[in-house]
Structure formats: C-alpha cells, structure tokens
Coordinates of C-alpha atoms in Angstrom, one line a residue:
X1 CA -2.5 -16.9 -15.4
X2 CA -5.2 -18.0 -18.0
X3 CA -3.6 -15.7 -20.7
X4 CA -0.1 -17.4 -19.8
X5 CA -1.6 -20.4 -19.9
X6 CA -3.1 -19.8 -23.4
X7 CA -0.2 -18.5 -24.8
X8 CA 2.1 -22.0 -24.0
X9 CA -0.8 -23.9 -25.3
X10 CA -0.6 -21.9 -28.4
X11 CA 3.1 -22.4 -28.9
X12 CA 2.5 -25.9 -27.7
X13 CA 0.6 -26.2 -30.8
X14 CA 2.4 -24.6 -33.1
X15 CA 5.5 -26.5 -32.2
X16 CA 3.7 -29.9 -32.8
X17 CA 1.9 -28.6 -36.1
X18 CA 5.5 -27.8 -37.6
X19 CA 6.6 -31.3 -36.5
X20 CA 3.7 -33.1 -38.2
X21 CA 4.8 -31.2 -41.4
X22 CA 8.1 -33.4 -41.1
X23 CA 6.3 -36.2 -40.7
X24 CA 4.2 -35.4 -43.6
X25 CA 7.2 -35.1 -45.7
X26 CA 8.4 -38.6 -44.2
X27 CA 5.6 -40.0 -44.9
X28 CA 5.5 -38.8 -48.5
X29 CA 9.0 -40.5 -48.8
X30 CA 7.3 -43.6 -48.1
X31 CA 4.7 -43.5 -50.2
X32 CA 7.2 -43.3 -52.6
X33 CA 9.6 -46.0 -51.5
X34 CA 6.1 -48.7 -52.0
X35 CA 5.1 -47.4 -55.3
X36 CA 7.6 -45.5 -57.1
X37 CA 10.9 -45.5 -56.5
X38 CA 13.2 -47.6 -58.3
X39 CA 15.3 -50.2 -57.2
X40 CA 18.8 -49.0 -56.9
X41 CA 17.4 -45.6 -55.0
X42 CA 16.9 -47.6 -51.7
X43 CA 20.0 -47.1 -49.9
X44 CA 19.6 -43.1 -50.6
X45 CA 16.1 -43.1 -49.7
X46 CA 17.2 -45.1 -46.5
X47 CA 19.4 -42.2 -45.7
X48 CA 16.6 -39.5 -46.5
X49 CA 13.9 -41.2 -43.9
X50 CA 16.7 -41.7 -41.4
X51 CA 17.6 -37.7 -41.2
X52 CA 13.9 -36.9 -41.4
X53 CA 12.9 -39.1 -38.0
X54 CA 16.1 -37.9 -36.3
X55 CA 14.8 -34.2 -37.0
X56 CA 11.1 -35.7 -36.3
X57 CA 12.6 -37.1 -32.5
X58 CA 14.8 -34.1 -32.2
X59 CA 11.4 -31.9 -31.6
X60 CA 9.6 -34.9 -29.9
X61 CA 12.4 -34.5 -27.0
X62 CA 12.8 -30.7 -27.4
X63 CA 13.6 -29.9 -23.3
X64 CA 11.6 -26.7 -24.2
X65 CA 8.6 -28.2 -25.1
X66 CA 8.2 -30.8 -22.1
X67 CA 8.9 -27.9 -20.0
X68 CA 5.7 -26.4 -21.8
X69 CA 3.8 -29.7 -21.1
X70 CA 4.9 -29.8 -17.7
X71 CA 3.7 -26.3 -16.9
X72 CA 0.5 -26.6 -18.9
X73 CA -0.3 -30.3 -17.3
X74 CA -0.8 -28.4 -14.1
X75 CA -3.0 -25.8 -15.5
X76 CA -6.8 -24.7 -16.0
X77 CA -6.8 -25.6 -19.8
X78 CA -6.7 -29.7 -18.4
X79 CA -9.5 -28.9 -16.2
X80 CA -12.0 -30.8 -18.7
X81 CA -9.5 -33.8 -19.7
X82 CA -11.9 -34.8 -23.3
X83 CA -11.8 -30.9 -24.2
X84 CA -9.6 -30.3 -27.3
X85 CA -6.9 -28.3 -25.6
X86 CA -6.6 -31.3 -22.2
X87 CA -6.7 -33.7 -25.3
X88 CA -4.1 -32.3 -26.8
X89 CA -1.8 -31.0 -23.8
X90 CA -2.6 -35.2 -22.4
X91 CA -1.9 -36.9 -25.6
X92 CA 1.5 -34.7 -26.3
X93 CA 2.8 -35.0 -22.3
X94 CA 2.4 -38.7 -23.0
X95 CA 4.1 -39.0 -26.0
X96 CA 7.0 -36.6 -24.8
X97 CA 7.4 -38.7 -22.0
X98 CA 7.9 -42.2 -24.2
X99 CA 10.1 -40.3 -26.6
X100 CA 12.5 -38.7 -24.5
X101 CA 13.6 -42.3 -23.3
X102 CA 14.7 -43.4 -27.1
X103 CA 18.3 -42.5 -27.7
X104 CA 18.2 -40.7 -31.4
X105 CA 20.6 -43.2 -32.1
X106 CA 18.4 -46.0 -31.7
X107 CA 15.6 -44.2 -33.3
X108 CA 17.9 -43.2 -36.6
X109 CA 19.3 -47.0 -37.0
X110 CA 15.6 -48.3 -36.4
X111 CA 14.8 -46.3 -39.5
X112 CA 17.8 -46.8 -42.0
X113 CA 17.1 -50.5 -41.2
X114 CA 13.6 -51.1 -41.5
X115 CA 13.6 -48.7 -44.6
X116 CA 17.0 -51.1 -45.9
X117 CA 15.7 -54.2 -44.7
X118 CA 11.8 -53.5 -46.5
X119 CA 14.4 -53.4 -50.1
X120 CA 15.5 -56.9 -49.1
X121 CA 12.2 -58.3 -47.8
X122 CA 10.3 -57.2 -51.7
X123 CA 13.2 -59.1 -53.9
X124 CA 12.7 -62.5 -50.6
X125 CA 9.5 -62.4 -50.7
X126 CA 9.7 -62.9 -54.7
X127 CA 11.6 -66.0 -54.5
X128 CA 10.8 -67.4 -51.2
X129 CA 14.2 -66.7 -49.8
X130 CA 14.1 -66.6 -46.1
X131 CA 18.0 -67.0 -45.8
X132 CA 18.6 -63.7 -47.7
X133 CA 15.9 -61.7 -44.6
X134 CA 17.3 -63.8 -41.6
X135 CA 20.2 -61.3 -41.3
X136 CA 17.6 -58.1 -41.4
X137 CA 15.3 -59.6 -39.2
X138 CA 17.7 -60.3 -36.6
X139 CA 19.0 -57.2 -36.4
X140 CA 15.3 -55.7 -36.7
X141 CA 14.9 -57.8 -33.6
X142 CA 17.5 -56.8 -31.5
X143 CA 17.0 -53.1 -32.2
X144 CA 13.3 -53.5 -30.7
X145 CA 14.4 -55.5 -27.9
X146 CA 16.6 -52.5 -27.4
X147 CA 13.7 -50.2 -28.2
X148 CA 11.3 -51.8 -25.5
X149 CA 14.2 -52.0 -22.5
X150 CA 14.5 -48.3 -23.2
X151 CA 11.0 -47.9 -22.9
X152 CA 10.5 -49.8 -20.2
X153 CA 7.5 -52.1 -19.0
X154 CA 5.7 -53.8 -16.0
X155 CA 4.9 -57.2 -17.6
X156 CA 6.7 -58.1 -21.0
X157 CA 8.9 -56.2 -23.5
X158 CA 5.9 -56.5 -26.0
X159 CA 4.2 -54.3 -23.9
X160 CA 6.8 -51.2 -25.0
X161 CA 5.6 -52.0 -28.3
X162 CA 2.1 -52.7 -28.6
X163 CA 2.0 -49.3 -26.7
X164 CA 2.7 -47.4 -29.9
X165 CA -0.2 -49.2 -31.9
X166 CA -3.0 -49.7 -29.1
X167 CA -2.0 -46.9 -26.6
X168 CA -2.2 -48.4 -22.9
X169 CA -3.2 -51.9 -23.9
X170 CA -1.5 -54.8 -22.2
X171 CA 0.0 -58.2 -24.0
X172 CA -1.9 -60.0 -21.1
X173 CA -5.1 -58.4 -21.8
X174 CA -5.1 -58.5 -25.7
X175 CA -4.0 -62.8 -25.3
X176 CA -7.0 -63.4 -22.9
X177 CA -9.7 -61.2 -25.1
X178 CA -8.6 -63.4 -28.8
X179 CA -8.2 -66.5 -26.6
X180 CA -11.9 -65.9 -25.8
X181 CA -12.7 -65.7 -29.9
X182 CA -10.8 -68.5 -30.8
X183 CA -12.1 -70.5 -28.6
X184 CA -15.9 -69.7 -30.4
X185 CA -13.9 -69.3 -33.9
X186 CA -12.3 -72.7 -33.8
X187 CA -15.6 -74.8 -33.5
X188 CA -17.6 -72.8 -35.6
X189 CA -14.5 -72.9 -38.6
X190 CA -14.5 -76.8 -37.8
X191 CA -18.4 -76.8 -38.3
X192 CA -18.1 -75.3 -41.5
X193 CA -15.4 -77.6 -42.6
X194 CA -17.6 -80.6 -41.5
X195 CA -20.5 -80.2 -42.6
X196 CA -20.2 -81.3 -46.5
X197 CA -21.6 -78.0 -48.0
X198 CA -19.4 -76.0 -50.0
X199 CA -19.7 -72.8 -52.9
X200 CA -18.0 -73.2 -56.3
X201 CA -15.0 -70.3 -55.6
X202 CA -13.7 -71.3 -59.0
X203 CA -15.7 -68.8 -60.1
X204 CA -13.3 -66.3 -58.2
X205 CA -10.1 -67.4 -59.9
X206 CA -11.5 -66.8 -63.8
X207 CA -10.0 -64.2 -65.6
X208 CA -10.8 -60.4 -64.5
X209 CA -8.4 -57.9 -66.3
X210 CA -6.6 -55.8 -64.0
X211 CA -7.8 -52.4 -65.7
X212 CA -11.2 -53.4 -65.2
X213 CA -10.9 -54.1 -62.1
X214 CA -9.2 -50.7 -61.0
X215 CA -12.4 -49.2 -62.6
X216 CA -14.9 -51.0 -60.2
X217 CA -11.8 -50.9 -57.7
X218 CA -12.3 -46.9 -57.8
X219 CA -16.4 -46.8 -58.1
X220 CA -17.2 -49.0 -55.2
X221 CA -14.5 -46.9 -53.0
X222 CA -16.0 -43.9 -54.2
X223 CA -19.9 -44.9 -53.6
X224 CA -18.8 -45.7 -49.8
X225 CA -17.1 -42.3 -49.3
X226 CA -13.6 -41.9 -50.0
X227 CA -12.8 -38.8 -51.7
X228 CA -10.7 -38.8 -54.8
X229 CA -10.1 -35.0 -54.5
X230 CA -8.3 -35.8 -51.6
X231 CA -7.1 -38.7 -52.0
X232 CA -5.8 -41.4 -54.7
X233 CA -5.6 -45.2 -55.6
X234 CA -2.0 -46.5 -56.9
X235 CA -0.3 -50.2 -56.9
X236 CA 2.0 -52.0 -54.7
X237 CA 3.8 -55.1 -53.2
X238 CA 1.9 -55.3 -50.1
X239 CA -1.5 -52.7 -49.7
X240 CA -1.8 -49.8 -47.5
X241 CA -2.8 -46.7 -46.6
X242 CA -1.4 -43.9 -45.6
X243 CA -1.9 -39.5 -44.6
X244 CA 0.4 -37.3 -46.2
X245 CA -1.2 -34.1 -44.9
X246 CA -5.1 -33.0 -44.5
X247 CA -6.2 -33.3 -47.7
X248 CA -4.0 -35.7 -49.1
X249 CA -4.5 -39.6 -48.4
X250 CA -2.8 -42.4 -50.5
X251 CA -4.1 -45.9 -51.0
X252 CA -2.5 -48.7 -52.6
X253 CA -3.4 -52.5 -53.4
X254 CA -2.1 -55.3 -55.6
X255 CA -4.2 -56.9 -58.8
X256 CA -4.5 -60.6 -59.7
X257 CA -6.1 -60.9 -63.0
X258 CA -6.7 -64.6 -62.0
X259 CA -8.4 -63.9 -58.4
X260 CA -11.4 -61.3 -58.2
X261 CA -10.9 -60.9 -54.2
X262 CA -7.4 -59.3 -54.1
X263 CA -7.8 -56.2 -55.6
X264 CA -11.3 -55.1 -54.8
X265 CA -11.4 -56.5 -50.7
X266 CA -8.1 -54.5 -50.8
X267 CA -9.6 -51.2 -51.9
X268 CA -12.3 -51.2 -50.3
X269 CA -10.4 -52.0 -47.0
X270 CA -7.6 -49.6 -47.3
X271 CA -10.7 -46.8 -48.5
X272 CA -12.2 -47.4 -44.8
X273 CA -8.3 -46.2 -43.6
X274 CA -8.7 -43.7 -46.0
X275 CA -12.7 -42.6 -44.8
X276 CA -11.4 -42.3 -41.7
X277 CA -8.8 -40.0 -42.1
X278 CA -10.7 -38.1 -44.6
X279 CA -12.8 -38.2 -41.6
X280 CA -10.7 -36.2 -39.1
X281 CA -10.7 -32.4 -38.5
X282 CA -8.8 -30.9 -40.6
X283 CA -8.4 -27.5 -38.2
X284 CA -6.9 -30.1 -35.9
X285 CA -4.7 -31.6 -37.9
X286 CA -1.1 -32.2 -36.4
X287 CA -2.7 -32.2 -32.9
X288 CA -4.2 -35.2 -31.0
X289 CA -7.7 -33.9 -31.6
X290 CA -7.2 -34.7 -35.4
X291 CA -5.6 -37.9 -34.9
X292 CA -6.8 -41.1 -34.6
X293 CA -7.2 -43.0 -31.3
X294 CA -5.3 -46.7 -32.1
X295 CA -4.2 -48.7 -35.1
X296 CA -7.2 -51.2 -33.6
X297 CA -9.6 -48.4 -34.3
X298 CA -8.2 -47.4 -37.5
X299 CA -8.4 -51.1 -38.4
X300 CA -12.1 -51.5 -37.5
X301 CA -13.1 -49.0 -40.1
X302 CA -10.9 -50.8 -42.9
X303 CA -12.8 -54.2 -41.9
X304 CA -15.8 -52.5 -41.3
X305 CA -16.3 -51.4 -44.9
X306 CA -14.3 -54.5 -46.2
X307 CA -16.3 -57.0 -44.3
X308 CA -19.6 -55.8 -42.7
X309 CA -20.6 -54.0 -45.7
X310 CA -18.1 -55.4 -48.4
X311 CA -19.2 -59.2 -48.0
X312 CA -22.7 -58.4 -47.1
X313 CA -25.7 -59.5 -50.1
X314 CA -27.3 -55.9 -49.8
X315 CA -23.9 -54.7 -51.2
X316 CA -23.4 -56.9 -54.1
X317 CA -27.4 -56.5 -54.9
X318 CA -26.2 -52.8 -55.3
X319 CA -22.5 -53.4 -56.6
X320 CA -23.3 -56.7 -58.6
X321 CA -24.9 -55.5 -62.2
X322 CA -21.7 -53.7 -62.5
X323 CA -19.7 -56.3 -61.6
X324 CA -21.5 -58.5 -64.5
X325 CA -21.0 -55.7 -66.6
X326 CA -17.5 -54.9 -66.2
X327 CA -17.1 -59.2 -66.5
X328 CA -19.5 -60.8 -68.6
X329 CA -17.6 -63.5 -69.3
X330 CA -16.2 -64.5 -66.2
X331 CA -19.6 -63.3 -64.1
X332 CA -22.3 -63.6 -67.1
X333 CA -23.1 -67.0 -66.1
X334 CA -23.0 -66.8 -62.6
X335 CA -26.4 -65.4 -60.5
X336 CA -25.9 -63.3 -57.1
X337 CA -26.7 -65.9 -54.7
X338 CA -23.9 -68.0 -56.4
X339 CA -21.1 -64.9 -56.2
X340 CA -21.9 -64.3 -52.6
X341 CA -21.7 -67.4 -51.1
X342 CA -18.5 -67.5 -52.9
X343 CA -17.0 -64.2 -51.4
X344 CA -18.0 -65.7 -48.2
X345 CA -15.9 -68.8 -48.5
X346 CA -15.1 -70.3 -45.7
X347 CA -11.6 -72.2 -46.4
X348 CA -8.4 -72.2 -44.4
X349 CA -5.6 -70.7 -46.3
X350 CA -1.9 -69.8 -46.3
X351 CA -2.3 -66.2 -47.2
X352 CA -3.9 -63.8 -44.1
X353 CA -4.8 -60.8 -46.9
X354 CA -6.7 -62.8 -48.8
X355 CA -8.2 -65.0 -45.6
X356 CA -12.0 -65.0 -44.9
X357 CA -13.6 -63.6 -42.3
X358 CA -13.9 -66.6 -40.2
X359 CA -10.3 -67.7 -40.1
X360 CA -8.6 -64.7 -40.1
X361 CA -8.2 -64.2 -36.5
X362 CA -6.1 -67.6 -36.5
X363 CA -3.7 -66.4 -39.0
X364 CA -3.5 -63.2 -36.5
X365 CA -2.8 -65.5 -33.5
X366 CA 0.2 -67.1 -35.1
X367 CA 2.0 -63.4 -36.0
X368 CA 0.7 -62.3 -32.1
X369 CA 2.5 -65.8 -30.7
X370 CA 5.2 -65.7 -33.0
X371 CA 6.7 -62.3 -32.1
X372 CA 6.3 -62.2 -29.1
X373 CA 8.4 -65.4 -28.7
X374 CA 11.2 -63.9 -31.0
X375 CA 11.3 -60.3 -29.1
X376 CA 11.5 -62.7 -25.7
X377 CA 14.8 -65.0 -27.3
X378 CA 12.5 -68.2 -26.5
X379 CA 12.5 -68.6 -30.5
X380 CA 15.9 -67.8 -33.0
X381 CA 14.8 -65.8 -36.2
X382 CA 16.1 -68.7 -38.1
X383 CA 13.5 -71.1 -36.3
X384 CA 10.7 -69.4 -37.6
X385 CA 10.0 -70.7 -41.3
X386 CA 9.9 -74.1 -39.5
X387 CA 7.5 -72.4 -36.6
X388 CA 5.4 -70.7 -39.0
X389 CA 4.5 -74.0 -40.8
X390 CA 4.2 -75.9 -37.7
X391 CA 1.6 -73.2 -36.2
X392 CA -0.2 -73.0 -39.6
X393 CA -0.6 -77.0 -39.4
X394 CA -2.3 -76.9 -35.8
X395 CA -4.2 -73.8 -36.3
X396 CA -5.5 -73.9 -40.1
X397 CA -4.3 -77.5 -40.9
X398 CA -2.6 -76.0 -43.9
X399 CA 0.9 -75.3 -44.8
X400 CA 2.9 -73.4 -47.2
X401 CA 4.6 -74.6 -50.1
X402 CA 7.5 -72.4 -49.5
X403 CA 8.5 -68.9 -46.9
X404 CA 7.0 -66.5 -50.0
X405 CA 3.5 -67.6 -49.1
X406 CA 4.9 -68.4 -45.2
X407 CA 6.9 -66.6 -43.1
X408 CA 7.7 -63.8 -46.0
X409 CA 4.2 -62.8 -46.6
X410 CA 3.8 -60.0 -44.5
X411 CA 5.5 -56.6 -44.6
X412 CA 5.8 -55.7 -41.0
X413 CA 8.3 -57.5 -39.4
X414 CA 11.0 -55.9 -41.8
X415 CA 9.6 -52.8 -41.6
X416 CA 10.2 -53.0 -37.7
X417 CA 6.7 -52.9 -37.3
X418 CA 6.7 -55.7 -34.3
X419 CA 3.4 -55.2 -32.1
X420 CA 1.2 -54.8 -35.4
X421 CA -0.5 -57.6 -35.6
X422 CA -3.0 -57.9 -32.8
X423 CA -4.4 -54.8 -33.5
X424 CA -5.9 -56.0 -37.1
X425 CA -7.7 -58.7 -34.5
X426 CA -9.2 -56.1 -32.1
X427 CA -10.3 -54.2 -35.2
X428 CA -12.3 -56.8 -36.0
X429 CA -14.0 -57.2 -32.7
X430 CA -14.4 -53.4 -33.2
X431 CA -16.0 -53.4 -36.8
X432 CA -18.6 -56.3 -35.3
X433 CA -19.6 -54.2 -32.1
X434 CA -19.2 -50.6 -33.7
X435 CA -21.8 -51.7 -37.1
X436 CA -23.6 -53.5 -34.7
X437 CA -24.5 -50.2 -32.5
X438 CA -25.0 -48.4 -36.1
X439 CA -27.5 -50.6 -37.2
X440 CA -29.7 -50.0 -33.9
X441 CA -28.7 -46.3 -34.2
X442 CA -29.8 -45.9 -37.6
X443 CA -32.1 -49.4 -39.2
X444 CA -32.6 -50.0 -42.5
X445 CA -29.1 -50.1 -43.3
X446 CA -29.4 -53.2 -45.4
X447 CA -31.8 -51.2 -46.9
X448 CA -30.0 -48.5 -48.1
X449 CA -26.9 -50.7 -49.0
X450 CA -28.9 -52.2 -51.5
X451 CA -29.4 -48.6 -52.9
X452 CA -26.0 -47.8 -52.9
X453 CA -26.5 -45.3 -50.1
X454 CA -23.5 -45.4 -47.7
X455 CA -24.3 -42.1 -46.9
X456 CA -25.7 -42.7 -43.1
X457 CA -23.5 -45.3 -41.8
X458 CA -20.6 -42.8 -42.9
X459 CA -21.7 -40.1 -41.4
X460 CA -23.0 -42.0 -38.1
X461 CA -18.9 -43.5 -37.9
X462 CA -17.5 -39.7 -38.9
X463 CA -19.6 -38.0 -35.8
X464 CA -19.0 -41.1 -33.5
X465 CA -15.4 -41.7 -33.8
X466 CA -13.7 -40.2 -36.7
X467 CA -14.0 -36.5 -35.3
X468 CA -13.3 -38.0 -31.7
X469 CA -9.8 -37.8 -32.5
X470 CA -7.9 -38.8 -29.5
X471 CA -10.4 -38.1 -27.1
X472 CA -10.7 -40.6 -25.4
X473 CA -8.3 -44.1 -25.7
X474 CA -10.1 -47.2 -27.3
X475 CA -11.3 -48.9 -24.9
X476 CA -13.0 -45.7 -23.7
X477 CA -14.1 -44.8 -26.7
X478 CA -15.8 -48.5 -27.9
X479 CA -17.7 -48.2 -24.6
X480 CA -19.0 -44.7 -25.1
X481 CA -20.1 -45.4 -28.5
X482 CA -21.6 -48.9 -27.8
X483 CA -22.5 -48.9 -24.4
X484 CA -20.8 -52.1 -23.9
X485 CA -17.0 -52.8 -23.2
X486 CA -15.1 -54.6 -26.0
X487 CA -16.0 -58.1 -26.7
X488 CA -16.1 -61.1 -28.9
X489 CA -19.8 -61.3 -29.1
X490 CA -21.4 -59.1 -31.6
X491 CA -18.1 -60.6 -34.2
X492 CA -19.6 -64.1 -33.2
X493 CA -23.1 -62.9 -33.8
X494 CA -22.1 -61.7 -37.0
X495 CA -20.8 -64.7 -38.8
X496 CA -22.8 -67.1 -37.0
X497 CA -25.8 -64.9 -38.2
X498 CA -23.9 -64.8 -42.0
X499 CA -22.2 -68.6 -42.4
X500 CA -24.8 -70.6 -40.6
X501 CA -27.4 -70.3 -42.7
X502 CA -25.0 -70.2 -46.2
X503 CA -23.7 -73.8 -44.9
X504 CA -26.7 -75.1 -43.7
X505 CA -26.0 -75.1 -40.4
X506 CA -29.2 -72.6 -38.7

C-alpha cells in the first residue's frame, strides 16, 4: 500500500510541477505587460493570459488528479500533516477543492478583463479619468461577486476572496484585529500632528537623478540579500514583484527625480518579496513546500526590510556616505540626524505607496471598507471617487486634488485583485512581531546594520519562514516563530519606540 501510495504522490507531484510551468509562462507574460509591451499589444496579450489560465484551471480541476488527492488524503503519507508530502497532498486537496467550483468560463473572462481593464486603468490613471475605468470596474465587480457566490462562504462574499490572499482568514477577524491598531494609531498620528515639532522633508523633494538613484537603488537591495543572478530590477507604472520560475525573480519600481523616497523605499520593499522567494526551496518549487504561506506573510518581509530596517538610523549610518556621495548637492549639506528624521516623516498624505509608517494602515482601512462595500452593492462603482475623498477627509483629513492621486492610484482593483488590501496591513503587524522575535533571537542587530551586515537577520527569516513553505497557515506560523499569536503590539512598540522620541514626545 505504501509503494501505491508513493507512486500517486509522485504523479501528484509531477502533475502540479508541469502546471506551475504554465503559470510560470503566465506570469512571464505579465511581467511583460508592466514593463515592456507596447501599447497597442494589449488586446493580444489579453487573449494570450486568457488561454494560458484556462489551460492553468483545466489541470487545477483535472477529475484525475482530485481522485489522486482523494485517495492520498486518506493515506500514511498525511500521517505527519507539517511533513513535506501531508503539506503538499493538504495544500493541493484544498486548492482542488476551491477550483473545481469556478466555471472556466468565469475564470477565462476574469482574466481577459483584468488583463483589458489594467490597459485602461495606466492611460486613467494619467489623466485622472475615473469615467473612462467606471465601465471596467463594474464589470470587474460583478465578475467577483460571481466569483465569491461560486465559491461560497459562511459570513460575507469577501470572505471567497480574501481566501486566495490570506488562506482561511475571516473579513470578521481581519476588521476586529486593524480596528484594534487604529484605535492606538489614530491617537498616536494625532499626537504627532499636535505637538508643533516637525523635520524639514524639503530636503526629500531636491533633485536626485533617476540613474543615480537606480545605482544606490541596486547596492542597497543587493547589501540586504537579493540576488541579481537570480533576479533583476526594471521600471514600471505601479511597483511589484513577481516569480517567474526558481531562479528567476523580477522587481520593478517607479523613479521621481524630484522625491528621494519613491524609488529607493520601493526597491528595497519589493527586494524583501524578492528575498523571500529567493528564499524558498528550489527542489520544491511548484509544490506547496516551496511556496509561500499568505500574501500577509509575503508582505511582512517587503515591510520588514522597507521599514524595520529601511527607516531605521543604523541603516542610513551604513547606507548614508553613499547616499551623500551619489548626491552631493542635494544631500552635501544635510547631516544624518537631519535625513532620518525626514524619512521618518510623519504627515498624512493622498498617496498610500509613498505613506509613512504611521498612517499607512489608515489609507489600508479605507481600500479594506471600501471594497467590501462595493462587492456587497451597499456602494455603486460610480460613488466611489466621492467616497474615497470623503473617507480620506475623516481618516487622514486630507483629500485629493483629482481620482489620479484618489480613487485611481492603486493597481488592484482593475487587475481584479479585490481582497488585496488587508493583507499589506497584517504584513505590517507581521514585520513588527517577526523583527521583533529576531532581535531577541539574534541582538546586536542594530549593530551589525550599521556595518552593513544583513547577513543574520536574512538568514534567521530564510530558516524561520522562507523555507517553511506552506507548512503551516499564517496564523500558525507567526505563533510558532514568535511564541505569541498575531497582534498590534510589537507594531505599536515599534513606532512609539521610533516617533516619540524624534517629535519630542518620550
């Protein structure tokens, strides 16, 4: 029976290696579509990525292989759940038992729109023209309310999605734990605001030419660990990261030659994506063992590196010389304590990339409110410019001058990518708890930052929960790591331990 056994597993495997190659090539494709391809070749493209995920769902649904899964779920080799071959045989019955309830149809126009409707949203964005997306974002709408009835769910249709960022995470659950943080953010943020102390971030906004700032770009997000054999740096619309294949990660960011932050917070944020899937074992690759566990655990190690050690001083006393070196006219004048209480800014603004630590998670609750209300039909697509502004009032007492820096700003609604959101806010609780149980783990590590030795907190996060794959879900695996559940108190620590004493109030 063993033997048997084995040899399903092995097919099992193989079956789901050979689909991850198709999603490789889809992937590839869209690497493409954000950084290459040219304008006209979007409706073809469209149709290319369409094909591809109706192959890609064609294997997910294969009868054969959920016949595999069944027998195998019942077998020896799920004895020891956290093994690699229970992780796998778990994660893969789980998946095969979402996909098989999405028509092909839905999951073909889902793609040709999203890909179509992404086209539209870079030329809106542009201009500020929220009429010209309504149309795509309706019907991006109405195919994920379609999407989540298929799925079915206990509580709310968000709950269908949020499923396939944050596996087995509930709406409810996610609204209580960031109602808990803002409810600490909000009074700390109007602290700040009030309390007449502020850095001179004009210093930010000089002129820093965009070559030179792909050249620090590159040498910072190589010093942390990501690996330019196996990976590269390229320019888009909106940054990201992505895995075409084991040894083959793409980054992307934007350049402002008037605003240092954008371009180097964006590399060294989408470089922690890239760490950690540089991070993953390869000989796993394609299987749930090589994958990582939630896009709220892929976005901890993005803010981690961004944040934690991006916008801490021990970095910049390592990073700074060059910085002066690679400006010296825009930072020649300016000494370190000045620069990093500047990069720590606190300041409610319109634009979430660019947002500090300290307000972000506000402009996170307005997308998390927002979209749910839209999937639910309690707010019409065209109400949200007008939504958007009036949230942005009562939260961040700011609004936008017009949808480009509002309601357009952000890729993933027309990209279908409805559910997102929150998980970028429990990253961040995450990065606080998982640097946190580092530090103890390892001390010194301001220390070594200040040498430009990244060397042990990488390896400490690639042992901990890089090569975890799937193992266990996130909660799970936050607990395990930290020996505490998931909360907002080592965030709050952290910026109350950072911004207190940088606006006087410790």
């Amino acid at each position: 029976m063993d033997n048997d056994a084995n040899a399903v597993f092995e097919r099992v495997c193989e079956h789901a290696r050979e689909t991850a190659l198709l999603a490789a090539v889809e992937s590839t494709l869209g690497w493409d579509e954000r950084t290459m391809l040219p304008e006209a070749a979007g409706p073809y493209r469209a149709e290319q990525v369409t094909l591809l995920s109706g192959m890609i769902h064609d294997r997910q649904t294969d009868p054969q292989l959920g016949q595999w899964l069944e027998e195998l779920s019942e077998g020896p080799l799920v004895a020891d759940p956290s093994s690699d071959a229970g992780t796998t045989i778990r994660r893969l019955k789980r998946r095969y038992d979402k996909r098989v309830k999405l028509p092909k149809r839905l999951v073909e126009e889902l793609t040709r729109t999203a890909a179509l409707s992404e086209h539209a949203w870079q030329k809106a964005r542009k201009r500020g023209d929220f009429p010209t997306m309504q149309p795509w974002l309706e019907k991006i709408f109405q195919l994920k309310r379609e999407e989540a009835d298929a799925l079915g769910y206990e509580q709310r249709r968000y709950d269908a999605l949020l499923d396939d960022y944050e596996p087995e995470a509930r709406t409810s659950h996610v609204a209580e734990t960031l109602s808990g943080l803002r409810e600490q953010l909000v009074p700390l943020v109007e602290a700040i605001q009030k309390c007449g102390r502020k850095p001179d971030t004009s210093i930010l906004t000089r002129k820093y030419p965009v070559a030179l700032q792909e050249q620090l770009g590159r040498m910072a997000a190589r010093q942390i660990g990501f690996d330019f054999e196996r990976g590269r740096l390229d320019v888009t619309a909106h940054p990201f990261c992505t895995e075409l294949g084991p040894d083959d990660c793409r980054i992307a960011t934007r350049y402002s030659e008037s605003f240092f932050n954008e371009a180097l917070f964006g590399i060294l944020h989408e470089a922690g994506h890239g760490i950690y899937d540089q991070g993953l074992r390869t000989d796993q690759y394609g299987l749930p063992p090589g994958d990582s566990v939630s896009l709220g655990i892929h976005e901890s190690q993005s803010r981690l590196w961004e944040n934690l050690v991006g916008r801490s001083r021990a970095f910049w006393e390592w990073l700074y010389p060059e910085a002066q070196r690679c400006f010296p006219e825009a930072l020649g004048d300016v000494g370190l304590d000045a620069f990093y209480y500047a990069i720590n800014a606190v300041e409610p603004s319109l634009i979430r990339v660019e947002a500090d630590e300290a307000t972000y998670n506000l402009h996170i609750l307005i997308r998390f409110e927002l979209e749910q209300a839209v999937l639910d039909e309690e707010l019409a697509v065209g109400d949200l410019p007008g939504a958007w502004k009036e949230k942005y009032r009562k939260y961040l007492g700011v609004e936008p001058r017009d949808d480009g820096e509002g309601v357009l700003q952000d890729i993933h609604w027309s990209a279908g990518l409805i559910g997102y959101f929150p998980t970028y806010a429990l990253g961040n609780l995450c990065a606080a708890q998982f640097f946190a149980a580092a530090d103890r783990a390892l001390g010194g590590l301001s220390e070594s930052f200040a040498r430009g030795d990244f060397g042990p907190l990488r390896e400490w996060l690639r042992e901990n929960i890089h090569r975890q794959g799937q193992r266990y879900n996130a909660e799970e695996l936050v607990e395990r790591v930290t020996g505490e559940p998931l909360s907002h108190g080592p965030l709050m620590s952290h910026l109350r331990g950072k911004l207190e004493p940088l606006y006087g109030l410790a």
